[in-house]
Coordinates of C-alpha atoms in Angstrom, one line a residue:
M5 CA 64.4 29.4 33.2
W6 CA 67.0 29.5 30.0
Y7 CA 64.5 27.3 28.8
N8 CA 61.6 29.0 29.1
Y9 CA 62.9 32.2 27.3
K10 CA 63.4 30.2 24.0
V11 CA 59.9 29.1 24.5
V12 CA 58.5 32.2 25.5
K13 CA 60.6 33.6 22.1
A14 CA 59.6 31.2 20.0
M15 CA 56.0 31.0 20.6
K16 CA 56.4 35.0 19.8
K17 CA 57.7 34.2 15.7
I18 CA 54.9 32.2 15.1
N19 CA 51.9 34.5 13.4
F20 CA 48.5 32.5 15.1
N21 CA 46.5 34.8 12.5
K22 CA 48.3 33.2 9.3
I23 CA 47.5 30.0 10.2
F24 CA 44.1 30.3 11.2
F25 CA 43.3 32.3 7.9
G26 CA 45.1 29.2 6.8
I27 CA 43.2 26.7 8.4
M28 CA 40.0 29.0 7.4
I29 CA 40.8 28.6 2.9
L30 CA 41.1 24.9 4.0
L31 CA 38.3 24.3 5.8
M32 CA 36.3 26.4 2.8
I33 CA 37.6 24.6 0.2
F34 CA 36.7 21.1 1.6
F35 CA 33.2 22.3 2.3
I36 CA 32.7 23.8 -1.1
G37 CA 34.1 20.0 -2.3
F38 CA 31.8 18.6 -0.1
L39 CA 29.2 20.5 -2.2
F40 CA 29.6 19.2 -5.0
Y41 CA 29.9 16.1 -4.1
A42 CA 26.5 15.8 -2.1
N43 CA 25.1 17.2 -5.1
I44 CA 21.9 18.3 -4.1
I45 CA 23.0 22.1 -3.5
P46 CA 21.4 23.6 -6.6
F47 CA 24.1 25.2 -8.7
K48 CA 23.0 28.9 -9.0
Y49 CA 23.2 28.6 -5.0
M50 CA 26.5 26.9 -5.2
I51 CA 27.7 29.9 -7.3
L52 CA 26.5 32.2 -4.7
L53 CA 27.4 30.7 -1.8
I54 CA 31.0 30.0 -3.1
C55 CA 30.9 34.2 -4.2
L56 CA 30.5 34.8 -0.6
L57 CA 32.6 32.1 0.6
I58 CA 35.5 34.0 -1.7
L59 CA 34.4 37.9 -0.6
W60 CA 34.2 36.9 3.1
T61 CA 38.2 35.3 3.1
A62 CA 39.4 38.3 1.6
T63 CA 37.8 39.7 4.4
L64 CA 39.6 38.2 6.4
F65 CA 42.9 38.8 5.1
F66 CA 42.0 42.0 6.0
L67 CA 41.1 41.8 9.1
L68 CA 43.8 39.5 10.1
I69 CA 46.6 40.0 8.3
F70 CA 46.8 43.6 6.9
K71 CA 48.5 45.3 8.9
T72 CA 46.8 48.8 9.8
E73 CA 47.0 51.1 13.1
R74 CA 48.0 48.6 16.0
N75 CA 44.8 49.0 17.7
K76 CA 42.1 49.4 15.1
N77 CA 43.9 46.3 14.1
K78 CA 43.2 44.5 17.7
K79 CA 38.8 45.0 16.9
R80 CA 39.5 43.4 13.3
K81 CA 41.2 40.5 14.9
A82 CA 38.6 39.9 17.3
I83 CA 35.9 40.7 14.7
G84 CA 37.9 38.2 12.4
Y85 CA 37.8 35.7 15.0
V86 CA 34.5 35.8 16.3
V87 CA 32.4 35.7 13.2
S88 CA 35.1 33.1 11.5
S89 CA 34.1 31.4 14.7
L90 CA 30.2 30.8 13.6
L91 CA 30.6 30.6 9.7
I92 CA 32.7 27.2 11.3
I93 CA 29.9 25.9 13.3
L94 CA 27.5 26.9 10.0
M95 CA 30.1 24.7 8.6
V96 CA 29.6 21.8 10.5
L97 CA 25.9 21.6 10.9
V98 CA 25.0 21.8 6.9
F99 CA 29.0 18.4 7.5
Y100 CA 26.3 17.7 9.5
Y101 CA 22.7 17.4 7.7
L102 CA 24.2 16.4 5.0
N103 CA 25.8 13.5 5.2
I104 CA 22.5 12.4 7.4
T105 CA 20.7 13.0 4.1
L106 CA 23.2 11.2 2.0
G107 CA 23.8 8.5 4.4
F108 CA 20.0 8.0 3.6
F109 CA 20.0 8.1 0.4
K110 CA 22.5 6.0 -0.2
W111 CA 20.5 2.8 2.2
F112 CA 18.5 3.5 -1.6
G113 CA 18.3 1.4 -3.2
D114 CA 19.8 -1.9 -1.4
N115 CA 16.8 -3.8 -0.5
K116 CA 15.2 -4.6 -3.6
Y117 CA 14.2 -8.0 -2.3
K118 CA 11.0 -9.9 -1.3
E119 CA 11.1 -12.5 1.2
E120 CA 8.2 -14.5 1.3
N121 CA 8.1 -17.3 4.8
Y122 CA 6.6 -21.0 3.8
L123 CA 4.9 -22.8 6.7
V124 CA 5.1 -26.5 7.5
L125 CA 1.1 -26.6 9.5
V126 CA -0.1 -29.3 11.1
L127 CA -2.9 -30.0 12.9
E128 CA -3.0 -28.3 16.7
D129 CA -4.3 -31.3 18.3
S130 CA -1.4 -33.8 16.9
N131 CA 1.6 -35.2 17.9
F132 CA 3.5 -33.7 15.3
L133 CA 6.2 -31.6 17.0
S134 CA 9.0 -31.6 14.1
L135 CA 9.8 -32.0 10.7
D136 CA 11.5 -35.0 12.1
D137 CA 8.5 -36.4 12.8
L138 CA 6.1 -36.0 9.4
S139 CA 6.4 -38.7 6.7
N140 CA 4.9 -36.2 3.6
V141 CA 4.0 -32.9 3.7
G142 CA 1.6 -31.4 0.6
Y143 CA 1.7 -28.9 -1.7
T144 CA 0.1 -26.4 -4.5
S145 CA 1.8 -24.6 -7.1
N146 CA 0.8 -22.2 -9.8
E147 CA 3.2 -19.8 -12.3
L148 CA 3.9 -16.5 -9.6
S149 CA 4.9 -19.0 -6.1
N150 CA 8.1 -20.3 -4.8
I151 CA 7.2 -23.3 -4.1
D152 CA 9.8 -25.2 -5.6
Q153 CA 12.5 -23.2 -3.5
A154 CA 10.2 -24.4 -0.8
L155 CA 10.0 -27.8 -1.0
S156 CA 14.0 -27.6 -2.2
K157 CA 14.9 -26.2 1.4
L158 CA 12.4 -28.1 3.5
N159 CA 13.8 -31.8 1.9
D160 CA 17.1 -30.6 3.0
K161 CA 16.4 -30.1 6.2
T162 CA 14.2 -33.4 6.4
S163 CA 13.4 -36.2 4.0
V164 CA 9.6 -36.4 3.1
E165 CA 6.8 -37.6 0.8
N166 CA 6.3 -34.3 -1.5
I167 CA 2.4 -34.4 -2.8
K168 CA 1.1 -32.0 -5.2
Y169 CA -2.5 -31.0 -4.4
D170 CA -4.4 -29.0 -7.5
D171 CA -6.8 -27.6 -4.8
I172 CA -5.8 -25.7 -1.6
I173 CA -8.6 -26.7 -0.3
K174 CA -8.9 -29.8 -0.9
M175 CA -6.0 -30.2 0.5
L176 CA -6.4 -28.0 3.5
T177 CA -10.0 -31.2 3.8
D178 CA -7.0 -33.9 3.2
L179 CA -5.3 -32.3 6.4
V180 CA -8.3 -31.6 8.2
D181 CA -9.1 -35.1 8.2
K182 CA -5.4 -36.8 8.5
K183 CA -5.3 -38.1 4.7
I184 CA -1.8 -36.1 4.9
D185 CA 0.6 -35.3 8.0
S186 CA 1.4 -31.9 7.0
V187 CA 0.6 -29.2 4.0
L188 CA 3.4 -26.2 3.1
I189 CA 2.0 -23.2 2.2
E190 CA 3.2 -19.5 2.5
E191 CA 2.2 -17.3 4.6
S192 CA -0.2 -14.9 3.2
S193 CA -1.7 -17.3 1.1
M194 CA -3.0 -19.0 4.1
A195 CA -4.0 -15.4 5.4
I196 CA -6.7 -15.1 2.4
I197 CA -7.8 -19.6 2.9
Y198 CA -8.8 -17.5 7.0
E199 CA -10.7 -14.7 5.6
E200 CA -12.2 -16.7 3.4
H201 CA -13.2 -20.2 5.4
E202 CA -12.8 -19.1 9.2
D203 CA -13.7 -22.5 10.5
Y204 CA -10.1 -23.1 9.7
E205 CA -9.0 -20.6 12.8
G206 CA -7.9 -22.7 15.6
L207 CA -6.9 -25.5 13.7
F208 CA -3.3 -25.7 12.5
R209 CA -0.7 -24.8 13.7
T210 CA 3.1 -23.9 12.4
I211 CA 6.3 -26.5 13.5
D212 CA 8.6 -24.6 11.0
T213 CA 9.2 -21.9 8.9
I214 CA 10.9 -21.9 5.7
K215 CA 11.9 -17.9 4.4
I216 CA 12.6 -17.5 0.2
K217 CA 15.0 -14.0 -0.7
T218 CA 14.0 -13.5 -3.8
Q219 CA 15.8 -9.4 -6.2
I220 CA 12.7 -7.6 -7.1
E221 CA 13.4 -7.0 -10.7
I222 CA 12.2 -3.7 -12.0
N223 CA 14.2 -1.1 -13.7
K224 CA 12.4 1.6 -15.9
E225 CA 14.1 4.9 -14.9
T226 CA 13.9 7.7 -16.3
D227 CA 15.2 11.4 -16.0
V228 CA 13.2 12.7 -13.4
T229 CA 13.6 16.0 -13.3
K230 CA 12.3 15.9 -17.0
E231 CA 10.2 13.1 -17.8
T232 CA 6.7 12.5 -16.7
F233 CA 6.8 9.8 -14.2
T234 CA 4.7 6.8 -12.2
I235 CA 5.0 6.0 -9.0
Y236 CA 3.2 2.2 -7.4
I237 CA 2.2 2.9 -3.6
S238 CA 1.8 -0.3 -2.1
G239 CA 0.1 0.0 1.5
I240 CA 0.9 -3.5 2.7
D241 CA -1.8 -4.6 5.4
S242 CA 0.9 -5.7 8.4
Y243 CA 3.4 -4.1 10.3
G244 CA 6.9 -5.0 10.9
S245 CA 10.1 -6.2 7.4
I246 CA 9.0 -3.9 5.0
A247 CA 10.4 -7.4 2.7
T248 CA 7.8 -9.1 3.7
V249 CA 4.9 -10.3 0.8
S250 CA 2.1 -9.6 2.1
R251 CA -1.5 -8.7 0.0
S252 CA -1.5 -4.5 -0.9
D253 CA -4.7 -2.9 0.6
V254 CA -3.7 0.8 -0.5
N255 CA -2.6 0.6 -4.5
M256 CA -2.5 3.5 -5.7
V257 CA -1.1 5.2 -9.1
V258 CA 0.8 8.4 -9.3
T259 CA 2.5 10.2 -12.3
I260 CA 4.2 13.1 -12.4
N261 CA 5.1 15.8 -14.4
P262 CA 8.1 17.4 -13.6
K263 CA 8.0 20.4 -15.7
T264 CA 4.3 21.2 -15.4
K265 CA 4.1 20.4 -11.9
Q266 CA 1.4 18.0 -12.0
V267 CA 0.2 15.5 -10.1
L268 CA -2.0 12.6 -10.7
L269 CA -3.4 9.9 -7.7
V270 CA -5.3 6.6 -9.3
S271 CA -6.7 4.9 -6.6
I272 CA -7.5 1.9 -8.0
P273 CA -9.9 -0.5 -5.6
R274 CA -8.3 -3.6 -3.6
D275 CA -11.5 -6.2 -4.7
Y276 CA -10.8 -4.6 -8.4
Y277 CA -11.4 -8.3 -10.5
V278 CA -8.8 -8.0 -12.6
Q279 CA -6.2 -10.7 -14.4
L280 CA -3.0 -11.0 -12.8
R281 CA 0.2 -10.9 -14.8
G282 CA 1.8 -13.8 -15.9
T283 CA -1.0 -15.9 -15.3
T284 CA -4.4 -17.5 -17.0
G285 CA -7.6 -18.7 -16.5
Y286 CA -10.0 -17.5 -13.7
K287 CA -8.9 -12.7 -13.1
D288 CA -8.8 -12.4 -9.2
K289 CA -8.5 -9.5 -6.6
L290 CA -6.1 -6.6 -7.0
T291 CA -5.0 -7.3 -3.7
H292 CA -3.9 -10.1 -3.7
A293 CA -1.9 -9.3 -6.1
G294 CA 0.7 -8.7 -2.9
I295 CA 0.9 -12.3 -1.7
Y296 CA 3.5 -12.7 -5.5
G297 CA 5.6 -9.9 -4.9
V298 CA 5.0 -6.1 -5.8
E299 CA 6.0 -6.8 -9.9
T300 CA 2.6 -8.7 -10.4
S301 CA 0.9 -6.3 -8.6
V302 CA 2.9 -3.5 -10.8
G303 CA 2.7 -5.3 -14.2
T304 CA -0.8 -6.2 -13.2
L305 CA -1.6 -2.0 -13.1
E306 CA 0.2 -1.7 -16.3
D307 CA -1.6 -3.8 -17.6
L308 CA -5.1 -2.7 -16.2
L309 CA -3.8 1.7 -16.7
S310 CA -2.5 1.0 -20.4
T311 CA 0.8 3.0 -18.7
D312 CA 4.4 2.2 -18.6
I313 CA 5.1 1.8 -14.1
N314 CA 8.6 2.7 -13.0
Y315 CA 9.0 3.0 -9.7
Y316 CA 7.3 1.3 -6.9
F317 CA 6.7 2.5 -2.8
R318 CA 6.2 0.1 -0.5
V319 CA 5.1 1.2 3.4
N320 CA 3.4 -0.8 5.7
F321 CA 1.5 0.2 9.2
T322 CA 4.4 1.0 11.1
S323 CA 5.3 3.0 7.5
L324 CA 2.8 5.4 8.0
E325 CA 2.7 6.4 11.9
K326 CA 7.0 6.4 11.5
I327 CA 6.6 8.8 8.8
V328 CA 3.2 11.4 9.7
D329 CA 5.2 11.3 13.0
A330 CA 8.8 12.4 12.3
L331 CA 7.1 15.3 9.7
D332 CA 5.4 16.4 13.2
G333 CA 2.0 15.7 11.8
I334 CA -0.4 16.6 8.4
D335 CA -2.8 18.7 8.0
V336 CA -5.6 16.1 5.8
Y337 CA -8.6 16.9 4.1
S338 CA -11.9 14.7 4.4
K339 CA -15.2 14.5 2.2
Y340 CA -17.4 13.3 4.9
S341 CA -17.6 13.2 8.6
F342 CA -17.2 9.9 10.5
T343 CA -16.0 8.1 13.7
S344 CA -13.1 5.0 11.9
S345 CA -13.5 1.9 14.2
K346 CA -11.2 0.1 16.8
A347 CA -10.6 -2.4 13.5
S348 CA -9.0 0.5 11.7
G349 CA -6.2 1.4 14.6
G350 CA -8.0 4.4 16.8
T351 CA -12.0 5.5 17.4
Y352 CA -11.4 9.1 16.3
Y353 CA -14.4 11.7 15.5
F354 CA -13.0 13.6 12.3
S355 CA -15.1 16.8 10.4
Q356 CA -15.9 17.4 7.6
G357 CA -13.2 19.5 5.7
Y358 CA -9.5 20.1 6.6
N359 CA -7.9 17.9 9.8
H360 CA -3.9 18.1 11.8
M361 CA -3.1 13.9 12.4
N362 CA -0.7 12.0 14.0
G363 CA 0.4 8.4 12.6
N364 CA -1.8 7.1 14.8
Q365 CA -5.0 8.9 14.1
A366 CA -3.3 9.2 9.5
L367 CA -3.0 5.5 9.9
A368 CA -7.2 4.8 11.3
F369 CA -7.9 7.5 8.5
S370 CA -6.8 6.2 5.6
R371 CA -8.1 2.1 6.5
E372 CA -11.1 3.1 7.4
R373 CA -13.7 1.5 5.4
K374 CA -17.1 0.3 7.1
N375 CA -17.8 3.4 9.1
L376 CA -18.0 5.6 5.8
P377 CA -20.8 7.8 4.8
S378 CA -23.3 4.9 2.1
I379 CA -23.0 8.2 -0.4
A380 CA -19.3 7.1 0.3
G381 CA -18.9 4.2 -0.9
G382 CA -16.7 2.3 1.1
D383 CA -13.3 0.5 -0.1
R384 CA -13.3 3.6 -2.6
G385 CA -14.5 6.3 -0.8
R386 CA -11.4 4.6 1.8
G387 CA -9.7 5.1 -1.2
E388 CA -9.8 8.9 -1.5
N389 CA -8.7 9.1 2.7
Q390 CA -5.3 7.7 1.6
Q391 CA -4.9 10.1 -1.9
A392 CA -6.3 13.1 1.3
V393 CA -3.4 11.5 3.4
I394 CA -1.4 11.6 0.4
D395 CA -1.4 15.3 -0.8
G396 CA -1.0 15.6 3.1
I397 CA 2.6 14.5 3.3
I398 CA 3.4 16.4 0.0
R399 CA 2.6 19.4 1.4
K400 CA 4.1 19.6 4.3
A401 CA 7.5 17.3 3.1
I402 CA 8.1 19.8 0.6
S403 CA 6.6 23.2 3.4
P404 CA 9.7 25.0 5.0
A405 CA 8.8 23.4 8.2
I406 CA 10.6 21.0 7.1
I407 CA 13.9 21.7 8.9
Y408 CA 12.9 21.5 12.1
S409 CA 12.8 18.3 11.9
Y410 CA 15.4 17.2 9.0
S411 CA 17.8 14.8 11.0
K412 CA 14.5 12.6 13.3
I413 CA 12.9 12.9 9.9
L414 CA 15.6 10.9 7.2
N415 CA 16.0 9.2 11.1
S416 CA 12.8 7.5 10.8
L417 CA 11.9 6.9 7.1
K418 CA 15.0 4.0 6.6
D419 CA 13.7 1.0 7.1
S420 CA 10.2 2.5 7.0
F421 CA 9.3 1.9 3.4
Q422 CA 10.6 0.0 -0.4
T423 CA 11.7 1.2 -3.7
N424 CA 13.7 1.5 -6.5
M425 CA 14.3 4.9 -6.9
T426 CA 17.9 5.5 -6.0
D427 CA 20.0 7.7 -4.6
T428 CA 20.5 9.7 -7.8
D429 CA 17.0 10.3 -8.5
I430 CA 16.6 11.8 -5.6
Q431 CA 19.2 14.1 -5.0
K432 CA 17.5 15.3 -8.8
L433 CA 13.9 15.5 -6.7
I434 CA 15.4 17.6 -4.3
K435 CA 18.0 19.7 -6.1
M436 CA 14.8 20.7 -8.6
Q437 CA 12.8 21.5 -6.0
L438 CA 15.3 23.6 -4.3
T439 CA 16.5 25.4 -7.6
D440 CA 12.3 26.7 -7.9
M441 CA 10.1 25.7 -5.0
A442 CA 7.4 25.7 -7.1
S443 CA 4.2 24.1 -5.4
W444 CA 2.6 21.3 -7.6
N445 CA -1.1 20.4 -8.5
I446 CA -2.5 18.0 -7.2
T447 CA -5.2 15.4 -8.5
S448 CA -6.9 12.9 -7.5
Y449 CA -9.4 10.2 -9.1
S450 CA -10.3 6.4 -8.1
L451 CA -11.8 3.9 -10.4
N452 CA -15.3 2.5 -9.4
G453 CA -17.2 -0.3 -9.9
Y454 CA -20.2 -3.2 -9.0
D455 CA -20.6 -5.7 -6.6
G456 CA -20.4 -9.6 -7.7
Y457 CA -18.9 -12.9 -6.9
E458 CA -16.2 -14.4 -8.7
P459 CA -14.2 -17.3 -8.5
V460 CA -10.0 -16.3 -7.8
Y461 CA -6.3 -17.3 -9.5
S462 CA -5.7 -17.4 -5.9
S463 CA -8.3 -19.5 -4.3
P464 CA -10.7 -21.2 -7.4
N465 CA -12.6 -23.4 -5.7
S466 CA -14.6 -20.6 -3.4
K467 CA -16.1 -17.4 -4.8
P468 CA -15.5 -14.4 -2.5
Y469 CA -16.2 -10.5 -2.7
V470 CA -14.8 -8.3 -5.6
M471 CA -15.0 -4.9 -7.2
I472 CA -16.1 -6.0 -10.9
P473 CA -13.8 -2.9 -12.3
Y474 CA -16.3 -0.1 -14.7
E475 CA -15.0 0.3 -17.8
K476 CA -16.1 4.2 -18.2
T477 CA -13.7 4.4 -14.9
V478 CA -10.8 2.4 -15.8
I479 CA -10.5 4.7 -19.5
E480 CA -10.8 7.8 -17.9
A481 CA -8.1 7.1 -15.3
Q482 CA -6.0 6.2 -19.0
G483 CA -7.7 9.4 -20.2
L484 CA -6.5 11.7 -17.4
I485 CA -2.3 9.8 -17.3
D486 CA -2.9 10.5 -20.9
K487 CA -3.1 14.9 -20.4
V488 CA -0.2 14.3 -17.5
I489 CA 2.1 13.1 -19.5
A490 CA 1.0 15.5 -22.8
G491 CA 1.6 18.6 -20.8
E492 CA -1.9 19.9 -19.6
L493 CA -3.0 21.2 -15.5
L494 CA -5.8 19.4 -14.1
E495 CA -8.0 20.6 -12.0
S496 CA -7.3 20.4 -8.3
S497 CA -8.4 18.1 -5.2
Y498 CA -7.4 20.5 -2.7
E499 CA -7.8 23.5 -1.8
K500 CA -3.3 25.0 -1.5
E501 CA -3.6 27.3 1.5
P502 CA -6.1 24.4 3.5
S503 CA -7.9 27.0 6.5
D504 CA -10.0 26.1 9.3
I505 CA -8.2 22.8 10.6
N506 CA -10.0 20.7 13.2
N507 CA -7.7 18.3 15.6
P508 CA -9.7 14.7 15.8
V509 CA -11.9 14.0 19.0
Y510 CA -10.8 10.4 20.4
V511 CA -14.4 9.2 21.3
E512 CA -13.9 5.9 23.3
P513 CA -15.2 2.2 21.9
E514 CA -18.1 1.1 22.7
P515 CA -17.5 -1.9 24.9
E516 CA -17.3 -5.8 24.1
P517 CA -21.6 -7.3 24.2
E518 CA -20.4 -9.5 26.8
P519 CA -21.4 -13.2 24.5
E520 CA -25.3 -14.4 25.3
P521 CA -25.2 -18.4 27.2
E522 CA -25.1 -20.9 25.0
P523 CA -28.8 -22.1 24.6
E524 CA -29.8 -25.8 26.1
P525 CA -29.7 -27.5 23.1
D526 CA -33.6 -28.7 22.0
I527 CA -35.3 -31.3 20.2
P528 CA -36.9 -29.3 17.5
N529 CA -41.2 -30.2 16.9
I530 CA -42.0 -30.9 13.8
D531 CA -44.5 -28.6 12.8
E532 CA -46.8 -31.1 10.1
S533 CA -48.9 -27.7 8.9
I534 CA -44.8 -26.4 7.5
P535 CA -44.8 -26.6 4.0
T536 CA -42.3 -28.9 2.6
I537 CA -40.3 -28.9 -0.7
T538 CA -38.2 -31.0 -2.2
I539 CA -35.6 -30.7 -5.6
E540 CA -34.7 -33.7 -7.1
P541 CA -31.9 -33.4 -8.8
S542 CA -30.2 -30.7 -6.6
T543 CA -27.8 -29.4 -9.2
I544 CA -28.3 -29.6 -13.2
T545 CA -25.9 -29.8 -16.4
I546 CA -26.4 -28.2 -18.8
F547 CA -24.7 -26.7 -22.4
Q548 CA -24.4 -22.7 -22.7
G549 CA -27.3 -21.6 -24.7
E550 CA -29.8 -24.8 -23.6
S551 CA -32.7 -24.6 -21.9
Y552 CA -34.9 -26.4 -20.2
D553 CA -37.5 -27.2 -17.2
V554 CA -36.5 -25.2 -14.2
M555 CA -40.1 -27.0 -12.6
T556 CA -38.5 -30.4 -13.9
G557 CA -38.2 -32.4 -10.1
V558 CA -39.8 -29.4 -7.8
Q559 CA -42.5 -30.4 -5.6
A560 CA -43.8 -28.0 -3.0
F561 CA -46.9 -29.5 -0.1
D562 CA -48.9 -27.9 1.8
N563 CA -49.2 -31.0 4.7
E564 CA -53.0 -30.0 5.3
D565 CA -53.7 -28.4 2.0
G566 CA -52.3 -30.2 -0.3
V567 CA -50.1 -29.5 -3.6
L568 CA -48.1 -26.1 -3.4
I569 CA -46.7 -23.9 -6.9
P570 CA -43.2 -23.2 -6.7
Q571 CA -41.8 -19.7 -7.2
V572 CA -39.0 -19.1 -8.7
S573 CA -37.6 -16.4 -7.5
I574 CA -34.3 -15.8 -10.5
L575 CA -33.9 -17.6 -13.6
D576 CA -33.9 -17.5 -17.6
T577 CA -35.0 -20.6 -19.5
T578 CA -31.8 -20.2 -21.8
I579 CA -28.9 -19.4 -19.4
L580 CA -25.7 -17.5 -21.5
I581 CA -23.4 -17.2 -19.4
V582 CA -20.7 -20.2 -19.0
G583 CA -20.0 -21.2 -14.5
Q584 CA -22.2 -22.5 -11.4
H585 CA -26.1 -20.8 -11.2
T586 CA -28.3 -21.0 -7.7
V587 CA -32.2 -21.1 -8.9
V588 CA -33.8 -20.1 -5.6
Y589 CA -37.0 -21.3 -5.3
T590 CA -39.9 -19.8 -2.3
V591 CA -43.5 -21.6 -1.5
T592 CA -46.1 -19.8 1.0
D593 CA -49.1 -21.8 2.5
T594 CA -52.3 -19.9 3.3
D595 CA -50.7 -19.7 6.6
G596 CA -47.9 -17.9 6.8
N597 CA -44.5 -20.9 7.1
R598 CA -42.5 -20.0 4.8
V599 CA -40.0 -22.1 3.2
T600 CA -37.1 -21.8 0.0
A601 CA -35.1 -24.5 -1.4
T602 CA -32.7 -24.3 -3.9
R603 CA -31.1 -25.7 -7.2
T604 CA -27.6 -25.5 -8.7
I605 CA -27.0 -25.2 -12.1
I606 CA -23.4 -25.4 -13.9
V607 CA -23.3 -24.2 -17.7
L608 CA -20.3 -25.7 -19.6
E609 CA -18.7 -23.8 -22.7
N610 CA -20.5 -25.0 -25.8
E611 CA -17.8 -23.8 -28.2
S612 CA -20.8 -24.6 -31.4
I613 CA -22.7 -20.7 -30.0
D614 CA -20.7 -17.2 -29.9
P615 CA -22.3 -15.7 -26.5
E616 CA -23.4 -12.4 -26.4
D617 CA -21.1 -10.5 -23.9
P618 CA -23.0 -9.6 -20.3
V619 CA -24.4 -6.5 -20.2
E620 CA -22.2 -4.4 -17.8
P621 CA -24.6 -2.5 -15.2
E622 CA -25.1 1.4 -16.3
E623 CA -22.6 3.3 -14.8
P624 CA -22.8 6.4 -13.0
T625 CA -23.4 9.5 -15.7
D626 CA -21.4 12.1 -12.9
Q627 CA -17.5 11.1 -13.3
E628 CA -16.7 13.2 -10.3
D629 CA -19.2 11.2 -8.4
P630 CA -19.8 7.2 -9.1
V631 CA -20.4 6.5 -5.9
D632 CA -24.0 7.7 -6.5
Q633 CA -24.6 5.8 -9.4
E634 CA -27.3 2.6 -9.0
Q635 CA -26.0 -0.1 -9.2
P636 CA -28.0 -3.2 -10.3
D637 CA -31.1 -4.3 -8.2
P638 CA -31.0 -8.0 -6.8
P639 CA -33.1 -10.4 -7.4
V640 CA -36.9 -10.2 -6.6
E641 CA -38.1 -13.1 -5.0
I642 CA -41.6 -13.9 -5.8
E643 CA -44.0 -15.0 -2.7
T644 CA -47.1 -16.9 -3.7
P645 CA -49.6 -17.6 -0.1

């Protein structure tokens, strides 16, 4: 009993009010120090917060320490404890959110590397099961590839003869003909081959993969709160790891003036025919720059637009869905009503005007190209839709609604994109936005071009579809960038407060048609009444500027009525453009039977003449809607009965 008495007596001597008051002082000091360390809260808010905490400290001293009449003192103590408890809860919440934020920011810039996957391919029906079964491997090399590192790693695994090829198609042909055992080729490059040579599908299988990891070197940092800066946004055509090199289907250059709050989105079509940075010879599709790394894409666009690009963001299909879903959906403007296809990621009907989209719907909206109205311009229309999605993300990200899902957004974004922006850059931007809470003026512009089929750097022996730039649209984009840098405000492309928002409607995709049974092979019946045409030789080589007779070696006969005169669908007797050309010959007899034949004309460069530059098709005069321009008419075939 005497022990309990002493404990009670000692407890009575302890002043819990002073202890609690001291703990609160320490918590407030720690809290203020943590806010300064986080460096996100604007200075004016920090001063206001410190003043409020000092005022509350004085009030708490009056409530807990300052002695008055007994009854009133008890009431004040109760108020002090309750309000202090609420304040502690508030500080814990702020500490929790800021800690998540700082953890997210520290991740910025830590993933500045690229991964290349080099595949060791063999024929599907071969007996090769492992690297030890191989005696040789074929490979091709260019200025941008890391094939030498891949070969070194391969030779560390096994001893094989390395056979170098200048032509990737020749290499694959030798593999098909079993002249070599295997080939070593980067995965993204092989995807291009499959896209442009469908007959290769299913012929090969992978027996080993060699990963090459290299650092991305792009260092053009600036003060993002004082100087205009430019970001390259790359949307790669894949799911999974964001570091893996891949073709870039989305190519957007974003110029931001933090003083005027002007954002300019310049979209460049994926098939734009450009000179890749660091290469000579053939140009290539812009999308192919991505297979050599984001630094190649950045350098190529810097050359195209005559501007510096400070930062890059790389996202893939997974990233976009995560970002939009984390924001609880975004409101996106659609210039046209259309239904997306199954290949785009989902079949949805989007109404003209604003549509509230979730992640999957935003992805389908961004990827759709074929089902867009013809006036939208295919790839150019897709670029405009992608710009609209970016606008929706920006507006949602700076709205008060983001507070409710703040932690979910940050957790979902980690590992969803790749950037060279630092945590300091992001902290400065957030601090600036919290200081002025300004709205941003967003303007979009799309480069345009005309259709062509040209050899490309990544596959020089093929002539895939490319979009040849309209130089006036490139110059117009350069001018808009210069205006943003100079501090001019541009006309906004979107409503600041969208109204009449629609919800995309899911459309049940049409069932895949059942494949028709293959007809039994028939022995063709030779109809002797059908005219015949012969071309000898089938290929002619001339020098630039030379004339030649298009009818040399061309004969056409009607088996009943005698000799026919072929009609040439295209050709000038003088070819000025170096390259490969196709001449089409057509004849039609009196019964309406028709045959055609072609001849290849190869024009070599003649250094003794200075040919005129080819005339670029006339561009649209209305720069705001260049898709309405008239495309060059294709050659017209002339038939003579």
